């Protein structure tokens, strides 16, 4: 345990009992976030120049930390199998391209994905807990989670109850995450804050800490169904929470940015934020994820450009 | 983690070198190593020259003319000769000239940024994102003023102050030039400008820009030289107003020289700003503000937040965070786009910083720098923090003008004000707190010309900048800055001037 102490946070936050008063007191004692300063910092880091070997290395980091995602009402087993094929071999013409970290699907398609990815090293993540709104009873959420795990999911992406959070019922949010974590056991739990609905950076910081205290292995920005989603300032606030949690408890937790990341430039700027806030140690699939569907095509095009010297056509990149 | 088949180690990578091309600076072809007087390029009367070097590599960049008393005479005479026609131009016409200069500067922003970085040693990120854009903004802002002088606050038809003698420092060569040239030209005054000895190149390039923009000859004259050149310029009887930015010692000398002459003077001198961090501050952003406050431009900033005053409960937190953040600063080739900290401008300045830092250590303060390799050639000093600094220590009292931060503590807002004001200087101060009422309470009590709240080192042409006490007098920017270049129409008919303005 580091000697580092946040203002008002002398205790180990993991020992908070979940009582509303102590939890609220802790979350409100966290240092505020100054919007102007935060956005200036991310804007400046966006000017980092990433060329040549750096760009190639970071493109591979982006691919190998990717949760290749399909979360549509129109998803079918056939589409999921096709996505899994792409996850395993993103560029059929180039075996040096790493596989992605995981495929992310709805619970009913987990079995299909598990079957398609068996023994490959690509994990299966399932969204659960009445994704994306989270508007269901705890029993339904736990059943949803259990279903996905029974079907073989390696990771669960849950959503928090934003209504409870915004009305100040932090304890209820905490208990819900803890209950889901209990169902998960050693299955990796990613907790989606849906930052686009939390509105302020102060709320993002509090929700981040709340999820970390409750046992989230990874805190995740968004469902992808709400805009804005994974903006750079929001990502930085969450990275800072993970950094501070690590400094205080010694436990490394992860961050997943998801929603609206479509270009290589945007993805690489996210990686720069990680590098400058938590260090390159965090740029592994265990500690960092990028959730995306369309991004992979642009990453592969940029990667081909670095190899061949010319920009190809998107028509030459397989869609799924 | 048993379900985790992925066991990739952290990938080994670093930012690949991303140097800006030095060819755009046109050092070989475009550099006029001569004086720009009356719209012409001339050698010094006695043919004297001096060399300017790159602080980052000590490489010789160019030889430039060393102006003597005869050249100062010629430059002042050229400015005097250009004055009647220039001041008689309708304001809207002068505005067109300023707009044209501003646009041309924007179009050639990369060239000016690279040239400034080569000559000064500061990172290209700063010249590209701060120095050049802010200089252009000052020209644009004052272009807007040129036909609206009736609303400057001096009544109808104010008169230009006349011939301005401007001496600018080496820390922001192009920006300080714009701060003097823009209001002078808007007011209808003409100017003789002397850039600093170690950074003459962007001023000469700006003179080239004036020529290409068809600015009437003699309106902007640039003479390069050393201290003696500046001393001759400020003492020249043909000058109506002196605008000086630089050290307090030289400022006082100029003020003594001008006393009783009726010539006007503005001085923007040194500083030892307090950056005050309260326990309820937005800590992560405060850390960024502290870093920007003292390590921006290697601390070669008169308004740098060189004294960090931290409320005691968060002292350890702030210092630890600061050290973590400093470890990520990238020091090195100023032309590399990923460099955060560049070179110290000169060997002399490096000597001063080194001596004061050693004095801080000798006085018992604890010195810390991140583990960063300094290039073998050139003038370099690592970002440095001193903790356990007492108010009486030299590093808490004297301006270091380098990347050295002194950390002190306070217990109450009253103590913060007392400590912040306990300095001969009064240029700037910073306040970090989430409590708005406290910001206003402090701003009323801090004796500094500029007080930043939850930010630091922010500049805007519409916002007046200047100091109190040993930091000088007069303002630059905004309506207040413009007044230094104007006289009320009824002030007097003899043109004898209005004394020192405040």
PDB file of C-alpha atoms in Angstrom, chain A residues 18-218:
ATOM      1  CA  UNK A  18     -21.121  -0.092   0.854  1.00  0.00           C
ATOM      2  CA  UNK A  19     -23.137   1.977   3.298  1.00  0.00           C
ATOM      3  CA  UNK A  20     -24.441   5.017   1.452  1.00  0.00           C
ATOM      4  CA  UNK A  21     -22.936   7.517   3.894  1.00  0.00           C
ATOM      5  CA  UNK A  22     -19.322   6.353   3.836  1.00  0.00           C
ATOM      6  CA  UNK A  23     -19.389   5.624   0.116  1.00  0.00           C
ATOM      7  CA  UNK A  24     -20.921   8.987  -0.735  1.00  0.00           C
ATOM      8  CA  UNK A  25     -18.434  10.688   1.541  1.00  0.00           C
ATOM      9  CA  UNK A  26     -15.547   8.993  -0.198  1.00  0.00           C
ATOM     10  CA  UNK A  27     -16.747   9.683  -3.723  1.00  0.00           C
ATOM     11  CA  UNK A  28     -17.474  13.331  -2.940  1.00  0.00           C
ATOM     12  CA  UNK A  29     -14.001  13.738  -1.415  1.00  0.00           C
ATOM     13  CA  UNK A  30     -12.289  12.862  -4.692  1.00  0.00           C
ATOM     14  CA  UNK A  31     -10.519  15.810  -6.316  1.00  0.00           C
ATOM     15  CA  UNK A  32     -12.697  17.558  -8.870  1.00  0.00           C
ATOM     16  CA  UNK A  33     -11.994  17.571 -12.577  1.00  0.00           C
ATOM     17  CA  UNK A  34     -11.468  20.913 -14.285  1.00  0.00           C
ATOM     18  CA  UNK A  35     -13.057  20.639 -17.717  1.00  0.00           C
ATOM     19  CA  UNK A  36     -10.908  23.258 -19.429  1.00  0.00           C
ATOM     20  CA  UNK A  37      -7.636  21.870 -18.111  1.00  0.00           C
ATOM     21  CA  UNK A  38      -8.613  18.286 -18.858  1.00  0.00           C
ATOM     22  CA  UNK A  39      -9.575  19.023 -22.449  1.00  0.00           C
ATOM     23  CA  UNK A  40      -6.434  21.108 -22.966  1.00  0.00           C
ATOM     24  CA  UNK A  41      -4.322  18.163 -21.797  1.00  0.00           C
ATOM     25  CA  UNK A  42      -5.913  15.682 -24.199  1.00  0.00           C
ATOM     26  CA  UNK A  43      -5.744  18.193 -27.053  1.00  0.00           C
ATOM     27  CA  UNK A  44      -2.030  18.594 -26.450  1.00  0.00           C
ATOM     28  CA  UNK A  45      -1.401  14.869 -26.276  1.00  0.00           C
ATOM     29  CA  UNK A  46      -3.251  14.565 -29.586  1.00  0.00           C
ATOM     30  CA  UNK A  47      -0.319  16.425 -31.164  1.00  0.00           C
ATOM     31  CA  UNK A  48       2.151  13.643 -30.355  1.00  0.00           C
ATOM     32  CA  UNK A  49       3.709  12.643 -33.651  1.00  0.00           C
ATOM     33  CA  UNK A  50       3.517   8.889 -34.329  1.00  0.00           C
ATOM     34  CA  UNK A  51       5.587   7.809 -37.296  1.00  0.00           C
ATOM     35  CA  UNK A  52       7.182   4.750 -38.833  1.00  0.00           C
ATOM     36  CA  UNK A  53       8.042   2.039 -36.287  1.00  0.00           C
ATOM     37  CA  UNK A  54       6.001   3.738 -33.577  1.00  0.00           C
ATOM     38  CA  UNK A  55       2.931   3.786 -35.766  1.00  0.00           C
ATOM     39  CA  UNK A  56       3.389   0.171 -36.803  1.00  0.00           C
ATOM     40  CA  UNK A  57       3.870  -0.959 -33.201  1.00  0.00           C
ATOM     41  CA  UNK A  58       0.813   0.955 -32.033  1.00  0.00           C
ATOM     42  CA  UNK A  59      -1.387  -0.334 -34.849  1.00  0.00           C
ATOM     43  CA  UNK A  60      -0.533  -3.863 -33.721  1.00  0.00           C
ATOM     44  CA  UNK A  61      -1.259  -2.890 -30.112  1.00  0.00           C
ATOM     45  CA  UNK A  62      -4.636  -1.520 -31.228  1.00  0.00           C
ATOM     46  CA  UNK A  63      -5.466  -4.758 -33.049  1.00  0.00           C
ATOM     47  CA  UNK A  64      -4.298  -7.064 -30.272  1.00  0.00           C
ATOM     48  CA  UNK A  65      -6.248  -5.117 -27.631  1.00  0.00           C
ATOM     49  CA  UNK A  66      -9.415  -4.955 -29.701  1.00  0.00           C
ATOM     50  CA  UNK A  67     -12.780  -6.330 -28.715  1.00  0.00           C
ATOM     51  CA  UNK A  68     -14.207  -6.884 -32.169  1.00  0.00           C
ATOM     52  CA  UNK A  69     -17.854  -6.204 -31.591  1.00  0.00           C
ATOM     53  CA  UNK A  70     -21.252  -6.835 -33.096  1.00  0.00           C
ATOM     54  CA  UNK A  71     -24.228  -5.783 -31.015  1.00  0.00           C
ATOM     55  CA  UNK A  72     -27.183  -5.507 -33.291  1.00  0.00           C
ATOM     56  CA  UNK A  73     -30.706  -6.788 -33.183  1.00  0.00           C
ATOM     57  CA  UNK A  74     -30.079  -8.250 -36.626  1.00  0.00           C
ATOM     58  CA  UNK A  75     -27.090 -10.385 -35.516  1.00  0.00           C
ATOM     59  CA  UNK A  76     -27.267 -14.024 -36.612  1.00  0.00           C
ATOM     60  CA  UNK A  77     -25.042 -17.058 -35.890  1.00  0.00           C
ATOM     61  CA  UNK A  78     -23.745 -16.812 -39.420  1.00  0.00           C
ATOM     62  CA  UNK A  79     -22.684 -13.206 -38.992  1.00  0.00           C
ATOM     63  CA  UNK A  80     -21.002 -14.005 -35.665  1.00  0.00           C
ATOM     64  CA  UNK A  81     -19.075 -16.919 -37.222  1.00  0.00           C
ATOM     65  CA  UNK A  82     -17.921 -14.590 -39.956  1.00  0.00           C
ATOM     66  CA  UNK A  83     -16.818 -12.015 -37.380  1.00  0.00           C
ATOM     67  CA  UNK A  84     -14.902 -14.699 -35.503  1.00  0.00           C
ATOM     68  CA  UNK A  85     -13.038 -15.668 -38.654  1.00  0.00           C
ATOM     69  CA  UNK A  86     -11.961 -12.071 -39.023  1.00  0.00           C
ATOM     70  CA  UNK A  87     -10.977 -11.872 -35.352  1.00  0.00           C
ATOM     71  CA  UNK A  88      -8.656 -14.832 -35.793  1.00  0.00           C
ATOM     72  CA  UNK A  89      -7.059 -13.636 -38.987  1.00  0.00           C
ATOM     73  CA  UNK A  90      -7.754  -9.925 -39.492  1.00  0.00           C
ATOM     74  CA  UNK A  91      -5.787  -9.762 -42.717  1.00  0.00           C
ATOM     75  CA  UNK A  92      -5.918 -13.064 -44.628  1.00  0.00           C
ATOM     76  CA  UNK A  93      -3.107 -11.812 -46.872  1.00  0.00           C
ATOM     77  CA  UNK A  94      -0.719 -11.037 -44.018  1.00  0.00           C
ATOM     78  CA  UNK A  95      -0.036 -13.599 -41.307  1.00  0.00           C
ATOM     79  CA  UNK A  96       2.017 -11.112 -39.285  1.00  0.00           C
ATOM     80  CA  UNK A  97      -1.136  -9.258 -38.229  1.00  0.00           C
ATOM     81  CA  UNK A  98      -1.975 -10.301 -34.652  1.00  0.00           C
ATOM     82  CA  UNK A  99      -5.404 -11.634 -33.753  1.00  0.00           C
ATOM     83  CA  UNK A 100      -7.751  -9.420 -31.771  1.00  0.00           C
ATOM     84  CA  UNK A 101      -8.200  -9.817 -28.005  1.00  0.00           C
ATOM     85  CA  UNK A 102     -11.842 -10.837 -27.985  1.00  0.00           C
ATOM     86  CA  UNK A 103     -15.104 -10.969 -29.842  1.00  0.00           C
ATOM     87  CA  UNK A 104     -17.971  -9.177 -28.130  1.00  0.00           C
ATOM     88  CA  UNK A 105     -21.546 -10.374 -28.722  1.00  0.00           C
ATOM     89  CA  UNK A 106     -24.978 -10.626 -27.088  1.00  0.00           C
ATOM     90  CA  UNK A 107     -25.427 -13.561 -24.646  1.00  0.00           C
ATOM     91  CA  UNK A 108     -27.506 -15.714 -26.976  1.00  0.00           C
ATOM     92  CA  UNK A 109     -24.679 -15.776 -29.537  1.00  0.00           C
ATOM     93  CA  UNK A 110     -21.918 -16.660 -27.067  1.00  0.00           C
ATOM     94  CA  UNK A 111     -22.130 -20.376 -27.817  1.00  0.00           C
ATOM     95  CA  UNK A 112     -21.668 -19.725 -31.522  1.00  0.00           C
ATOM     96  CA  UNK A 113     -18.613 -17.558 -30.882  1.00  0.00           C
ATOM     97  CA  UNK A 114     -17.116 -20.021 -28.372  1.00  0.00           C
ATOM     98  CA  UNK A 115     -17.459 -22.757 -30.935  1.00  0.00           C
ATOM     99  CA  UNK A 116     -15.871 -20.685 -33.699  1.00  0.00           C
ATOM    100  CA  UNK A 117     -12.955 -19.524 -31.538  1.00  0.00           C
ATOM    101  CA  UNK A 118     -12.233 -22.703 -29.571  1.00  0.00           C
ATOM    102  CA  UNK A 119      -8.565 -23.038 -28.674  1.00  0.00           C
ATOM    103  CA  UNK A 120      -7.555 -19.929 -30.591  1.00  0.00           C
ATOM    104  CA  UNK A 121      -6.616 -17.529 -27.825  1.00  0.00           C
ATOM    105  CA  UNK A 122      -9.311 -15.084 -28.899  1.00  0.00           C
ATOM    106  CA  UNK A 123     -11.698 -14.632 -25.982  1.00  0.00           C
ATOM    107  CA  UNK A 124     -15.466 -14.362 -26.028  1.00  0.00           C
ATOM    108  CA  UNK A 125     -17.014 -11.389 -24.279  1.00  0.00           C
ATOM    109  CA  UNK A 126     -20.746 -11.027 -23.721  1.00  0.00           C
ATOM    110  CA  UNK A 127     -22.708  -7.931 -22.880  1.00  0.00           C
ATOM    111  CA  UNK A 128     -25.134  -8.652 -20.073  1.00  0.00           C
ATOM    112  CA  UNK A 129     -27.313  -7.131 -17.325  1.00  0.00           C
ATOM    113  CA  UNK A 130     -30.051  -5.936 -19.683  1.00  0.00           C
ATOM    114  CA  UNK A 131     -27.581  -4.221 -21.996  1.00  0.00           C
ATOM    115  CA  UNK A 132     -27.624  -1.404 -23.080  1.00  0.00           C
ATOM    116  CA  UNK A 133     -30.091   0.391 -20.782  1.00  0.00           C
ATOM    117  CA  UNK A 134     -29.724  -1.790 -17.703  1.00  0.00           C
ATOM    118  CA  UNK A 135     -33.404  -1.278 -17.000  1.00  0.00           C
ATOM    119  CA  UNK A 136     -34.344  -4.605 -15.423  1.00  0.00           C
ATOM    120  CA  UNK A 137     -34.516  -6.120 -11.961  1.00  0.00           C
ATOM    121  CA  UNK A 138     -31.320  -7.384 -10.331  1.00  0.00           C
ATOM    122  CA  UNK A 139     -32.617 -10.943 -10.649  1.00  0.00           C
ATOM    123  CA  UNK A 140     -32.972 -10.571 -14.418  1.00  0.00           C
ATOM    124  CA  UNK A 141     -29.512  -9.026 -14.675  1.00  0.00           C
ATOM    125  CA  UNK A 142     -27.926 -11.831 -12.704  1.00  0.00           C
ATOM    126  CA  UNK A 143     -29.751 -14.427 -14.789  1.00  0.00           C
ATOM    127  CA  UNK A 144     -28.599 -12.680 -17.974  1.00  0.00           C
ATOM    128  CA  UNK A 145     -25.023 -12.790 -16.700  1.00  0.00           C
ATOM    129  CA  UNK A 146     -25.315 -16.443 -15.643  1.00  0.00           C
ATOM    130  CA  UNK A 147     -26.654 -17.415 -19.057  1.00  0.00           C
ATOM    131  CA  UNK A 148     -23.693 -15.871 -20.833  1.00  0.00           C
ATOM    132  CA  UNK A 149     -21.205 -17.560 -18.497  1.00  0.00           C
ATOM    133  CA  UNK A 150     -22.933 -20.910 -18.838  1.00  0.00           C
ATOM    134  CA  UNK A 151     -22.642 -20.551 -22.592  1.00  0.00           C
ATOM    135  CA  UNK A 152     -18.880 -20.176 -22.188  1.00  0.00           C
ATOM    136  CA  UNK A 153     -18.217 -16.431 -22.071  1.00  0.00           C
ATOM    137  CA  UNK A 154     -14.716 -15.514 -20.856  1.00  0.00           C
ATOM    138  CA  UNK A 155     -15.683 -11.944 -20.094  1.00  0.00           C
ATOM    139  CA  UNK A 156     -18.834 -10.061 -19.125  1.00  0.00           C
ATOM    140  CA  UNK A 157     -19.505  -6.446 -20.120  1.00  0.00           C
ATOM    141  CA  UNK A 158     -22.160  -5.177 -17.695  1.00  0.00           C
ATOM    142  CA  UNK A 159     -23.861  -1.798 -17.571  1.00  0.00           C
ATOM    143  CA  UNK A 160     -24.329   0.239 -14.381  1.00  0.00           C
ATOM    144  CA  UNK A 161     -27.694   1.594 -13.306  1.00  0.00           C
ATOM    145  CA  UNK A 162     -27.237   5.201 -14.447  1.00  0.00           C
ATOM    146  CA  UNK A 163     -30.575   6.219 -12.987  1.00  0.00           C
ATOM    147  CA  UNK A 164     -29.466   5.102  -9.524  1.00  0.00           C
ATOM    148  CA  UNK A 165     -26.076   6.750  -9.959  1.00  0.00           C
ATOM    149  CA  UNK A 166     -27.479  10.099 -11.082  1.00  0.00           C
ATOM    150  CA  UNK A 167     -29.981  10.153  -8.211  1.00  0.00           C
ATOM    151  CA  UNK A 168     -27.131   9.638  -5.781  1.00  0.00           C
ATOM    152  CA  UNK A 169     -27.840   6.018  -4.812  1.00  0.00           C
ATOM    153  CA  UNK A 170     -24.211   5.012  -5.058  1.00  0.00           C
ATOM    154  CA  UNK A 171     -24.656   2.110  -2.654  1.00  0.00           C
ATOM    155  CA  UNK A 172     -27.253   0.508  -4.906  1.00  0.00           C
ATOM    156  CA  UNK A 173     -24.908   0.734  -7.891  1.00  0.00           C
ATOM    157  CA  UNK A 174     -22.081  -0.739  -5.830  1.00  0.00           C
ATOM    158  CA  UNK A 175     -24.147  -3.654  -4.577  1.00  0.00           C
ATOM    159  CA  UNK A 176     -25.338  -4.452  -8.069  1.00  0.00           C
ATOM    160  CA  UNK A 177     -21.801  -4.576  -9.450  1.00  0.00           C
ATOM    161  CA  UNK A 178     -20.708  -6.741  -6.507  1.00  0.00           C
ATOM    162  CA  UNK A 179     -23.613  -9.130  -7.117  1.00  0.00           C
ATOM    163  CA  UNK A 180     -22.702  -9.479 -10.790  1.00  0.00           C
ATOM    164  CA  UNK A 181     -19.033  -9.940  -9.884  1.00  0.00           C
ATOM    165  CA  UNK A 182     -20.027 -12.751  -7.567  1.00  0.00           C
ATOM    166  CA  UNK A 183     -21.830 -14.530 -10.397  1.00  0.00           C
ATOM    167  CA  UNK A 184     -18.786 -13.951 -12.597  1.00  0.00           C
ATOM    168  CA  UNK A 185     -16.256 -15.539 -10.259  1.00  0.00           C
ATOM    169  CA  UNK A 186     -13.012 -15.597 -12.199  1.00  0.00           C
ATOM    170  CA  UNK A 187     -14.753 -14.514 -15.378  1.00  0.00           C
ATOM    171  CA  UNK A 188     -13.415 -11.057 -16.256  1.00  0.00           C
ATOM    172  CA  UNK A 189     -15.882  -8.278 -15.475  1.00  0.00           C
ATOM    173  CA  UNK A 190     -15.961  -5.049 -17.469  1.00  0.00           C
ATOM    174  CA  UNK A 191     -18.215  -2.385 -16.035  1.00  0.00           C
ATOM    175  CA  UNK A 192     -19.738   0.032 -18.539  1.00  0.00           C
ATOM    176  CA  UNK A 193     -20.261   3.514 -17.077  1.00  0.00           C
ATOM    177  CA  UNK A 194     -22.077   4.908 -20.145  1.00  0.00           C
ATOM    178  CA  UNK A 195     -20.258   8.210 -19.704  1.00  0.00           C
ATOM    179  CA  UNK A 196     -22.416   9.920 -22.324  1.00  0.00           C
ATOM    180  CA  UNK A 197     -25.278   9.752 -19.825  1.00  0.00           C
ATOM    181  CA  UNK A 198     -23.226  10.817 -16.799  1.00  0.00           C
ATOM    182  CA  UNK A 199     -22.760  14.288 -18.268  1.00  0.00           C
ATOM    183  CA  UNK A 200     -19.933  15.651 -16.095  1.00  0.00           C
ATOM    184  CA  UNK A 201     -16.304  14.616 -15.706  1.00  0.00           C
ATOM    185  CA  UNK A 202     -16.760  14.679 -11.926  1.00  0.00           C
ATOM    186  CA  UNK A 203     -19.449  12.020 -12.366  1.00  0.00           C
ATOM    187  CA  UNK A 204     -17.158   9.996 -14.618  1.00  0.00           C
ATOM    188  CA  UNK A 205     -14.466  10.055 -11.941  1.00  0.00           C
ATOM    189  CA  UNK A 206     -16.903   9.039  -9.187  1.00  0.00           C
ATOM    190  CA  UNK A 207     -18.440   6.270 -11.287  1.00  0.00           C
ATOM    191  CA  UNK A 208     -14.947   5.002 -12.153  1.00  0.00           C
ATOM    192  CA  UNK A 209     -13.980   4.750  -8.488  1.00  0.00           C
ATOM    193  CA  UNK A 210     -17.321   3.226  -7.602  1.00  0.00           C
ATOM    194  CA  UNK A 211     -16.836   0.459 -10.153  1.00  0.00           C
ATOM    195  CA  UNK A 212     -13.219  -0.148  -9.116  1.00  0.00           C
ATOM    196  CA  UNK A 213     -14.185  -0.374  -5.448  1.00  0.00           C
ATOM    197  CA  UNK A 214     -16.971  -2.814  -6.360  1.00  0.00           C
ATOM    198  CA  UNK A 215     -14.477  -5.108  -8.039  1.00  0.00           C
ATOM    199  CA  UNK A 216     -14.555  -4.269 -11.734  1.00  0.00           C
ATOM    200  CA  UNK A 217     -11.605  -5.839 -13.534  1.00  0.00           C
ATOM    201  CA  UNK A 218     -12.014  -3.238 -16.258  1.00  0.00           C
TER     202      UNK A 218
END
